[in-house]
Tab-separated table of C-alpha atoms and ligand atoms in Angstrom:
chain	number	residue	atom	x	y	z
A	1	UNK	CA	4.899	8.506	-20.069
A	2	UNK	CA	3.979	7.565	-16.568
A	3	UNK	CA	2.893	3.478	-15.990
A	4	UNK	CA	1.432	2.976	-13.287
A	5	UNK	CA	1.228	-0.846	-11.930
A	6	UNK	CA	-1.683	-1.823	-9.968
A	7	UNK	CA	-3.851	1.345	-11.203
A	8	UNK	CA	-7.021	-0.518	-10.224
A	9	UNK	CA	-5.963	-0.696	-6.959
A	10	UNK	CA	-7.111	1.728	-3.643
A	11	UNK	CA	-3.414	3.169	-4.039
A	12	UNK	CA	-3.110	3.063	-7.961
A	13	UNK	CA	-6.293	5.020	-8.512
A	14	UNK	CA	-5.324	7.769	-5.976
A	15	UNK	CA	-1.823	7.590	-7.763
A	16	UNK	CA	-3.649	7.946	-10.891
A	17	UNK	CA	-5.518	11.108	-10.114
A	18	UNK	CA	-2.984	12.663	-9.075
A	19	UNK	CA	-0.866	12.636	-12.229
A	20	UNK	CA	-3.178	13.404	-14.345
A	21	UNK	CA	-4.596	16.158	-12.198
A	22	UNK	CA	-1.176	17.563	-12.301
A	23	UNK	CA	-1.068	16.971	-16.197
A	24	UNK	CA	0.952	14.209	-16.520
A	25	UNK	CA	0.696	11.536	-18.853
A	26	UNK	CA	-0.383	8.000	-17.418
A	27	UNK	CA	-0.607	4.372	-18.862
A	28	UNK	CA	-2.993	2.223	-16.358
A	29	UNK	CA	-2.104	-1.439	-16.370
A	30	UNK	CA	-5.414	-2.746	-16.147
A	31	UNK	CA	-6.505	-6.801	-16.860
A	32	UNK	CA	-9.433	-8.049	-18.656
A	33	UNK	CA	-10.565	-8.873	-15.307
A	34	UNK	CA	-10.602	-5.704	-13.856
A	35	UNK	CA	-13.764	-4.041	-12.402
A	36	UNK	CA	-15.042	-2.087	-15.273
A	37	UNK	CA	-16.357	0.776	-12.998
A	38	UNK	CA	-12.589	1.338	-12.119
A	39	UNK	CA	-11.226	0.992	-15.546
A	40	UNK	CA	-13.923	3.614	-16.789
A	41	UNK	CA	-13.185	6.262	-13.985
A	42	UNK	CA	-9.562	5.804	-15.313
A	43	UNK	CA	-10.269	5.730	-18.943
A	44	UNK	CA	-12.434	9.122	-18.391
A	45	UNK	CA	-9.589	10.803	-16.125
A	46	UNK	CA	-7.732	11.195	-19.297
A	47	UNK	CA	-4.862	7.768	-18.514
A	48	UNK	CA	-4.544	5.838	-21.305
A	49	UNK	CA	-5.240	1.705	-20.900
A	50	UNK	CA	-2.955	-1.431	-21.423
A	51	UNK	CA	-4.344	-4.624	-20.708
A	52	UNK	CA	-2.265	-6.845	-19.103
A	53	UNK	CA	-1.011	-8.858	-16.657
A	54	UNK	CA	1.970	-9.981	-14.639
A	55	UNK	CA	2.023	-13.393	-15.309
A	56	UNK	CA	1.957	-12.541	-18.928
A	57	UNK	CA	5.642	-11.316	-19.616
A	58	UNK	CA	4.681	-10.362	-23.331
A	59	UNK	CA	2.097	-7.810	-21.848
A	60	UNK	CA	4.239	-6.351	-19.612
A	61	UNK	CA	7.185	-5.818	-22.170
A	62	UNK	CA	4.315	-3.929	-24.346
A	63	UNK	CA	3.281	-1.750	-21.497
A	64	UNK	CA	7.093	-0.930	-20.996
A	65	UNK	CA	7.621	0.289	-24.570
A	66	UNK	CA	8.049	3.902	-24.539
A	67	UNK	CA	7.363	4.656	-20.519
A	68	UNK	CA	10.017	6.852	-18.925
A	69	UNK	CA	8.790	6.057	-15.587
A	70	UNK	CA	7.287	2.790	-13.862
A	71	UNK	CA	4.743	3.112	-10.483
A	72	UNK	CA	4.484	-0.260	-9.207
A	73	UNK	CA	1.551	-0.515	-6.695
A	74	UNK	CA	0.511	-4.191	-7.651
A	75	UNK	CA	-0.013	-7.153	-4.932
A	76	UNK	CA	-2.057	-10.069	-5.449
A	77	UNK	CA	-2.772	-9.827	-1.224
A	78	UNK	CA	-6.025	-8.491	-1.512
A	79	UNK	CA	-7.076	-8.656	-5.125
A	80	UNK	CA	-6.935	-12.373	-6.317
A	81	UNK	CA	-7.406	-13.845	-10.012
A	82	UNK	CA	-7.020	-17.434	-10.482
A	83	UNK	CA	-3.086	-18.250	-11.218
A	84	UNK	CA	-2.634	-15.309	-8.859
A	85	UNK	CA	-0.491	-15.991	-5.858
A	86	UNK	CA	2.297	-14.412	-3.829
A	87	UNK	CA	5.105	-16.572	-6.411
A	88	UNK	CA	3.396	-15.804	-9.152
A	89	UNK	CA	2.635	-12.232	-8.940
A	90	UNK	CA	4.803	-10.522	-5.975
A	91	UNK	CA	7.814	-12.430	-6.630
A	92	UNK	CA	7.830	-13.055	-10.519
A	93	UNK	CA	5.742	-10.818	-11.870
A	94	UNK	CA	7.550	-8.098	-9.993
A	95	UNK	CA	11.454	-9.116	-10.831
A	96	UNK	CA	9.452	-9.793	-14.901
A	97	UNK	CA	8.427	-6.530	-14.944
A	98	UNK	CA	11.645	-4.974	-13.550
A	99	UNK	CA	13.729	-6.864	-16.477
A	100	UNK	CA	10.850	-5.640	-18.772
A	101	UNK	CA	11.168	-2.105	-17.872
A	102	UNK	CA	15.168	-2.137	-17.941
A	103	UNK	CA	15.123	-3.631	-21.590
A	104	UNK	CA	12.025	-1.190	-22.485
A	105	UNK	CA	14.905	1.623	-21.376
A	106	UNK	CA	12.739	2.748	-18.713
A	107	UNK	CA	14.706	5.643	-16.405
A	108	UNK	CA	12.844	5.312	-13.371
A	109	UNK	CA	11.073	2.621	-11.149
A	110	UNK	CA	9.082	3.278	-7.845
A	111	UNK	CA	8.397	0.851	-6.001
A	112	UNK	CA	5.620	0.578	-3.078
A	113	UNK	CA	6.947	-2.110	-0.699
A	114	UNK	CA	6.854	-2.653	3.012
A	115	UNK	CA	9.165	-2.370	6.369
A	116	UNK	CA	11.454	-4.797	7.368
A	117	UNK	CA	9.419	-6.812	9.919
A	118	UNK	CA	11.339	-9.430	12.310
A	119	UNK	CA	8.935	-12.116	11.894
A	120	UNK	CA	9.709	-13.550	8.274
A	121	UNK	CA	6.715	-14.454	5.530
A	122	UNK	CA	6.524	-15.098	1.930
A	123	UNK	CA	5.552	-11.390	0.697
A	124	UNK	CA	7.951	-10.260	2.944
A	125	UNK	CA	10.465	-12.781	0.706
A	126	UNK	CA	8.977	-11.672	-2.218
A	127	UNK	CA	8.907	-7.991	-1.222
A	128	UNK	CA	12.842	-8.307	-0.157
A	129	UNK	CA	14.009	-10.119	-3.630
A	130	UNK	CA	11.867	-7.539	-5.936
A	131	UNK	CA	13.607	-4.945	-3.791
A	132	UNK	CA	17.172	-6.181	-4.735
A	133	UNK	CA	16.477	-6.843	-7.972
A	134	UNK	CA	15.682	-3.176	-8.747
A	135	UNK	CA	18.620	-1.604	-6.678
A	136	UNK	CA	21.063	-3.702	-8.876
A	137	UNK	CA	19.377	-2.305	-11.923
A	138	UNK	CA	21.080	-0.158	-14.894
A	139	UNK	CA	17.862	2.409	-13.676
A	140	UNK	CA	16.820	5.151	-11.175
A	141	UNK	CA	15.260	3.469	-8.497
A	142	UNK	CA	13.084	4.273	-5.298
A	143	UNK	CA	11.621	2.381	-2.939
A	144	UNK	CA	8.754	3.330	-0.813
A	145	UNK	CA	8.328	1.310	2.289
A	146	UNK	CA	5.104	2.830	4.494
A	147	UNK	CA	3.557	1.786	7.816
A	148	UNK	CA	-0.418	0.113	8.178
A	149	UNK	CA	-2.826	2.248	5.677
A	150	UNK	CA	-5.078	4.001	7.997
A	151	UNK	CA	-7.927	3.441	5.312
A	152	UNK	CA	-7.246	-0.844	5.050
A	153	UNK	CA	-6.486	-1.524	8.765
A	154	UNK	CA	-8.119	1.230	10.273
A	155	UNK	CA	-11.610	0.265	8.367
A	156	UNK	CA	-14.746	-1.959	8.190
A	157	UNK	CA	-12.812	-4.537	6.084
A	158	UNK	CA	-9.983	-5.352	8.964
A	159	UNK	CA	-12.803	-5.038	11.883
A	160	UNK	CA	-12.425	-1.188	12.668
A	161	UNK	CA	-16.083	0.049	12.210
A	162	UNK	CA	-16.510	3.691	13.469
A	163	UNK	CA	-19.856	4.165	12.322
A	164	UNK	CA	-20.762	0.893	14.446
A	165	UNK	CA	-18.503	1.279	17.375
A	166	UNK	CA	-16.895	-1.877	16.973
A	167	UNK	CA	-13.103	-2.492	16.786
A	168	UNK	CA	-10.927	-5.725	16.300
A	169	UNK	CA	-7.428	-5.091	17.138
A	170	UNK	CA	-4.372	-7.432	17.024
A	171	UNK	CA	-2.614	-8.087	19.715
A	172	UNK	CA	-2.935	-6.034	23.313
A	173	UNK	CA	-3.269	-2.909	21.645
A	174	UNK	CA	-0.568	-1.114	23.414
A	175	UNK	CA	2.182	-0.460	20.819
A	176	UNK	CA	2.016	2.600	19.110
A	177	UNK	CA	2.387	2.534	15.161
A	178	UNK	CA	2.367	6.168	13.069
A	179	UNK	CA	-0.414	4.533	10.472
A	180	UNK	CA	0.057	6.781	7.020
A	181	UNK	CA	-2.959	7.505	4.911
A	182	UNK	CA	-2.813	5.498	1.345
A	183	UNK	CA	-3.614	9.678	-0.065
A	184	UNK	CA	0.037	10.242	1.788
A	185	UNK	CA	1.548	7.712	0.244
A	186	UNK	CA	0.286	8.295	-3.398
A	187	UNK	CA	1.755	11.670	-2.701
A	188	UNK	CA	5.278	10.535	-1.876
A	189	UNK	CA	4.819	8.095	-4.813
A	190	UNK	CA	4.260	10.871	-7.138
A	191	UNK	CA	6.706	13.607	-5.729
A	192	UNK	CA	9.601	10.655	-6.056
A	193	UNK	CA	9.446	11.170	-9.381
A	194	UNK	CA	10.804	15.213	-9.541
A	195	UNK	CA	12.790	15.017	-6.301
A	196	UNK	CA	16.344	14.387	-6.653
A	197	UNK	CA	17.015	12.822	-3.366
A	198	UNK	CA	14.593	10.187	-3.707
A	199	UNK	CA	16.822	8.927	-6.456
A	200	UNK	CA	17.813	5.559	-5.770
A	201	UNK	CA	17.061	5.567	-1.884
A	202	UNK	CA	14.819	3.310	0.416
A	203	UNK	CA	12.454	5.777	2.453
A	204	UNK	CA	10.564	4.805	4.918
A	205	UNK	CA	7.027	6.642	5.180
A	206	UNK	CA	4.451	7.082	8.624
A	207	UNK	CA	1.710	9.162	9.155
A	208	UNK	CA	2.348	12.441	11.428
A	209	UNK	CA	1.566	10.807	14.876
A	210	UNK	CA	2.230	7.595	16.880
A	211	UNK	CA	-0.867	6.161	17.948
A	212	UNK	CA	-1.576	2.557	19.718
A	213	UNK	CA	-4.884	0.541	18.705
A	214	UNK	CA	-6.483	1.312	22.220
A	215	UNK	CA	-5.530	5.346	21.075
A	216	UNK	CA	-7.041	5.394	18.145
A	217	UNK	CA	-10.208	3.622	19.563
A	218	UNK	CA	-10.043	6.645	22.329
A	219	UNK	CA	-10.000	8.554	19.492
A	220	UNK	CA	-12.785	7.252	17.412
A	221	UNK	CA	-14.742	7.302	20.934
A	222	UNK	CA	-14.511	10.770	21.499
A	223	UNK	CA	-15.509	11.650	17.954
A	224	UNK	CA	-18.485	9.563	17.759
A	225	UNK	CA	-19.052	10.235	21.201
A	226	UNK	CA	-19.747	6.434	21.545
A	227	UNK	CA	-18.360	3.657	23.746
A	228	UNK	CA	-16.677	1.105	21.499
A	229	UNK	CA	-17.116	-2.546	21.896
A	230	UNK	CA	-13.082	-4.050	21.229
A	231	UNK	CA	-12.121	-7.289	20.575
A	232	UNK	CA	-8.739	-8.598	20.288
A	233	UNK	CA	-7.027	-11.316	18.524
A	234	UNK	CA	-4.061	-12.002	20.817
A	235	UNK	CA	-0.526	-12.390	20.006
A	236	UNK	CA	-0.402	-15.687	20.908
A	237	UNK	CA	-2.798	-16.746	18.267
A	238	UNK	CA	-1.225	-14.757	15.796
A	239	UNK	CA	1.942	-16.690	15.903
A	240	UNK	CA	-0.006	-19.852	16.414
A	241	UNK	CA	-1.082	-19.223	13.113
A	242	UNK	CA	2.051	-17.690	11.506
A	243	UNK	CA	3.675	-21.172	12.649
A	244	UNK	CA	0.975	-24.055	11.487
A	245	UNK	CA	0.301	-21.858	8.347
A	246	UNK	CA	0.828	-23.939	4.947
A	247	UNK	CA	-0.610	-21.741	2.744
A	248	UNK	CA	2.023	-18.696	2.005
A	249	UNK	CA	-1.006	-16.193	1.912
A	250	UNK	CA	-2.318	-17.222	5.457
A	251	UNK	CA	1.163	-17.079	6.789
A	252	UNK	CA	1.896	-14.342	5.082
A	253	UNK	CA	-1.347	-12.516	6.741
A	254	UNK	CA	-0.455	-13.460	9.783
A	255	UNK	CA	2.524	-12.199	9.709
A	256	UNK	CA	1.521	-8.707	8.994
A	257	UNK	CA	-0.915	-8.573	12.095
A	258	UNK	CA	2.050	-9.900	14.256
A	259	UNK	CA	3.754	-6.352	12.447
A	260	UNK	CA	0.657	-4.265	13.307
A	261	UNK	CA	0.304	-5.768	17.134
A	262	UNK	CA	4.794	-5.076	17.219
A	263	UNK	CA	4.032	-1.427	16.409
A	264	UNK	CA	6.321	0.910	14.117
A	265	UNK	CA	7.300	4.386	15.359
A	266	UNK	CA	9.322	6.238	12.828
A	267	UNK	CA	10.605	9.938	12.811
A	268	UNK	CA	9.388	11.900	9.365
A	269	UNK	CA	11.178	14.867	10.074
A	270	UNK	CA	14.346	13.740	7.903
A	271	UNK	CA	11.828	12.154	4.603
A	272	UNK	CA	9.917	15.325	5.024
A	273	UNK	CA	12.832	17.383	4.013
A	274	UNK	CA	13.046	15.346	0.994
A	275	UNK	CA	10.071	15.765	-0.490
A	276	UNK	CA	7.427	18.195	-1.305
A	277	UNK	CA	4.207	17.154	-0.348
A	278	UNK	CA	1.044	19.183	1.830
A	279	UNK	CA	0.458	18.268	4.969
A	280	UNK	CA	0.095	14.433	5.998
A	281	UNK	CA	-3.403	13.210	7.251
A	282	UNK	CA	-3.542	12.308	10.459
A	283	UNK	CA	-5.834	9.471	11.849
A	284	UNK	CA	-8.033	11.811	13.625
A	285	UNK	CA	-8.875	12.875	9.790
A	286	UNK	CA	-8.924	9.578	8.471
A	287	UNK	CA	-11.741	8.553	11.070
A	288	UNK	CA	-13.772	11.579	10.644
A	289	UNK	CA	-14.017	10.710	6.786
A	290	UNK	CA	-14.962	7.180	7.454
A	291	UNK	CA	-17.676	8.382	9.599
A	292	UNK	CA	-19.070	11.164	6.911
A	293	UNK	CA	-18.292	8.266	4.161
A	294	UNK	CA	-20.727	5.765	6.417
A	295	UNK	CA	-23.479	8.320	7.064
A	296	UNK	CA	-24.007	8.869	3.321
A	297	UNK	CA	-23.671	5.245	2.636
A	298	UNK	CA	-26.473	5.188	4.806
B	1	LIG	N1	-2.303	-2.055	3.146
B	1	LIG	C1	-1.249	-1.616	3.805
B	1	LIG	O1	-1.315	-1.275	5.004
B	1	LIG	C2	0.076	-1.529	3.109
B	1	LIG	C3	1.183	-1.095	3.837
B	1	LIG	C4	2.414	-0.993	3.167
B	1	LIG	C5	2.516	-1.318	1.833
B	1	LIG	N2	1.418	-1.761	1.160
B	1	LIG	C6	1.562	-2.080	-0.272
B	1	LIG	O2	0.810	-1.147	-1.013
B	1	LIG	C7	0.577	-1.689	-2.322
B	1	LIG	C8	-0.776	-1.248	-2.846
B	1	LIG	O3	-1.829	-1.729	-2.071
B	1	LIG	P1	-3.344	-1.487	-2.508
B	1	LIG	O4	-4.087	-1.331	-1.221
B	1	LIG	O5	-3.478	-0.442	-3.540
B	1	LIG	O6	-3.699	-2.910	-3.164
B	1	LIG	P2	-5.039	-3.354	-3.911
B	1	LIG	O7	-6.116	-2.347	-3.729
B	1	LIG	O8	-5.312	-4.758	-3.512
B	1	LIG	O9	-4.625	-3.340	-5.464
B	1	LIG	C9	-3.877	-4.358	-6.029
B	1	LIG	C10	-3.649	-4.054	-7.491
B	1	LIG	O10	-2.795	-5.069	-8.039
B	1	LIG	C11	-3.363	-5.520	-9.255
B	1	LIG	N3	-2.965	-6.889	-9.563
B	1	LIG	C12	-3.081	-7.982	-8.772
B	1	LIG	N4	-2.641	-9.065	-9.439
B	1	LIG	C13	-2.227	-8.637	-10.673
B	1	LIG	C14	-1.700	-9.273	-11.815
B	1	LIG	N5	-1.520	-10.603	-11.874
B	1	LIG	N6	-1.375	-8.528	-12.895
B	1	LIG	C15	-1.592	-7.174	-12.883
B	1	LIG	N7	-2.110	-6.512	-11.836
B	1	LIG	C16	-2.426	-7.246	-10.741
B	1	LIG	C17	-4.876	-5.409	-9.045
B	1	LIG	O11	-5.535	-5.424	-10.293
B	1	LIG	P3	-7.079	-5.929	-10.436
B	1	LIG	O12	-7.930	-4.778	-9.983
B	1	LIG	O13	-7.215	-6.219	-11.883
B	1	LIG	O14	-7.232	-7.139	-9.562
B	1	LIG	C18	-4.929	-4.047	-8.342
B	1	LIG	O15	-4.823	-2.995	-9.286
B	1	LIG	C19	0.831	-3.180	-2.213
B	1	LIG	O16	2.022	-3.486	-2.891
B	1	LIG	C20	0.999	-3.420	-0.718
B	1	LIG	O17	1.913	-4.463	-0.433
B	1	LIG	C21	0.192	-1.858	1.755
């Protein structure tokens, strides 16, 4: 039995599909509070449900019981309950349900976590302690660590609107960064579990080409054969904010734009070898779907 952590989420759900498309056997962690249109589409993809949640350490240990392998997608970043915080859910809830999955006799944890950036926040704290708590584990660990999602920073929601011809963009926009599609990474996710090398083994995963902001706007440009209006937050600002920040989310946000504007270039010749997966998306993809995806919305 597959659990998969944070199945509600835009990574869990593609994580989701994929197992049971490939006829494996999932258990969703899903909360009361979860949208019920997402807990149906995983209910009627054949995963079975537990309700819980991460600041409930008696759920958790009952979602362990009889999983061979653990998925952990969860983050309370972008998907917030009340009680739900970076402490309480990317530091504790994480290292809880590590513990609970050792005792459970759980063989194998993935974990989706992030680069090592230079400026420090609190998920990156978080991220770095949940990190060595599973590596000094009695299990089989992995841990994923990809690039900016294509589909979150390259999309309406962070300012990157290709059906309007707008773009925000952090920093000058120069810095190239090989953005990875969240479909990529569910594939990695999934294909950790069979291959052998990805036992107990940070791997770093990026998309198939280096692009800067201003690229990737070039690009959008000459697909929608539109001339994009760009605005940019500048560095400056984002360390202004990184430094007066009080509240660990806001700092912690700010810190991963200062990551984005830095740029991350990383060979996947090496992880590619590793693993078999199809071909990765590449952004000219991603913004071509985001396009179609806006023209039906329409
Ligand atoms: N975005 C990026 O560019 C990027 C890059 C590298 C790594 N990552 C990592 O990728 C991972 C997945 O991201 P995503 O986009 O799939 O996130 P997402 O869409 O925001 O999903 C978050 C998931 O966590 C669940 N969750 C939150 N608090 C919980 C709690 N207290 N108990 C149980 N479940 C809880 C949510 O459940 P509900 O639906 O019930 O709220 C949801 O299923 C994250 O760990 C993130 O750090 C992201």
């Amino acid at each position: 039995m597959n659990l998969v952590v944070g199945a509600t989420g835009l990574l869990g759900r593609e994580i989701c599909r994929l197992l049971t498309d490939s006829g494996r056997p999932v258990r969703a962690l899903v909360r009361a509070s979860s949208d019920p249109v997402k807990v149906a589409r995983l209910r009627d993809s054949g995963a079975d449900l537990a309700q819980g949640d991460l600041k409930d350490r008696a759920s958790i240990e009952a979602a362990c019981r009889g999983a061979s392998a653990v998925i952990y997608t969860a983050s309370s970043t972008l998907s917030r309950q009340p009680g739900d915080s970076i402490e309480t859910v990317d530091r504790q809830g994480q290292l809880d349900l590590i513990d609970a999955a050792e005792a459970a006799g759980v063989r194998h944890v993935v974990l989706i976590s992030f680069p090592g950036t230079e400026t420090d926040f609190p998920l990156q704290s978080a991220k770095r302690a949940v990190e060595a708590r599973l590596q000094g584990s009695r299990m089989t660990w992995t841990i994923l660590q990809p690039t900016c999602f294509a589909e979150v920073w390259l999309s309406p929601a962070l300012g990157f609107d290709v059906a309007h011809a707008t773009a925000q963009i952090y920093g000058a926009g120069h810095n190239k960064t090989s953005w990875i599609s969240l479909h990529d990474v569910a594939q990695f996710a999934v294909a950790a579990l069979d291959a052998p090398r990805a036992a107990n083994a940070v791997i770093k995963l990026v998309g198939p080409e280096a692009l800067s902001p201003i690229d990737v706007v070039h690009l959008a440009e000459r697909i929608t054969g539109r001339a994009f209006t760009v605005q940019h937050v500048p560095e400056d600002a984002l360390r202004a904010q990184h430094a007066a920040a009080t509240d660990p989310m806001q700092q912690s946000f700010a810190g991963l734009m200062l990551y984005y504007a830095a740029g991350d270039v990383v060979d996947m010749a090496d992880t590619l070898r590793l693993f078999a997966v199809p071909p990765l998306r590449s952004v000219y993809e991603h913004l071509q779907s985001s396009l179609l995806q806006s023209t039906h919305e329409v």
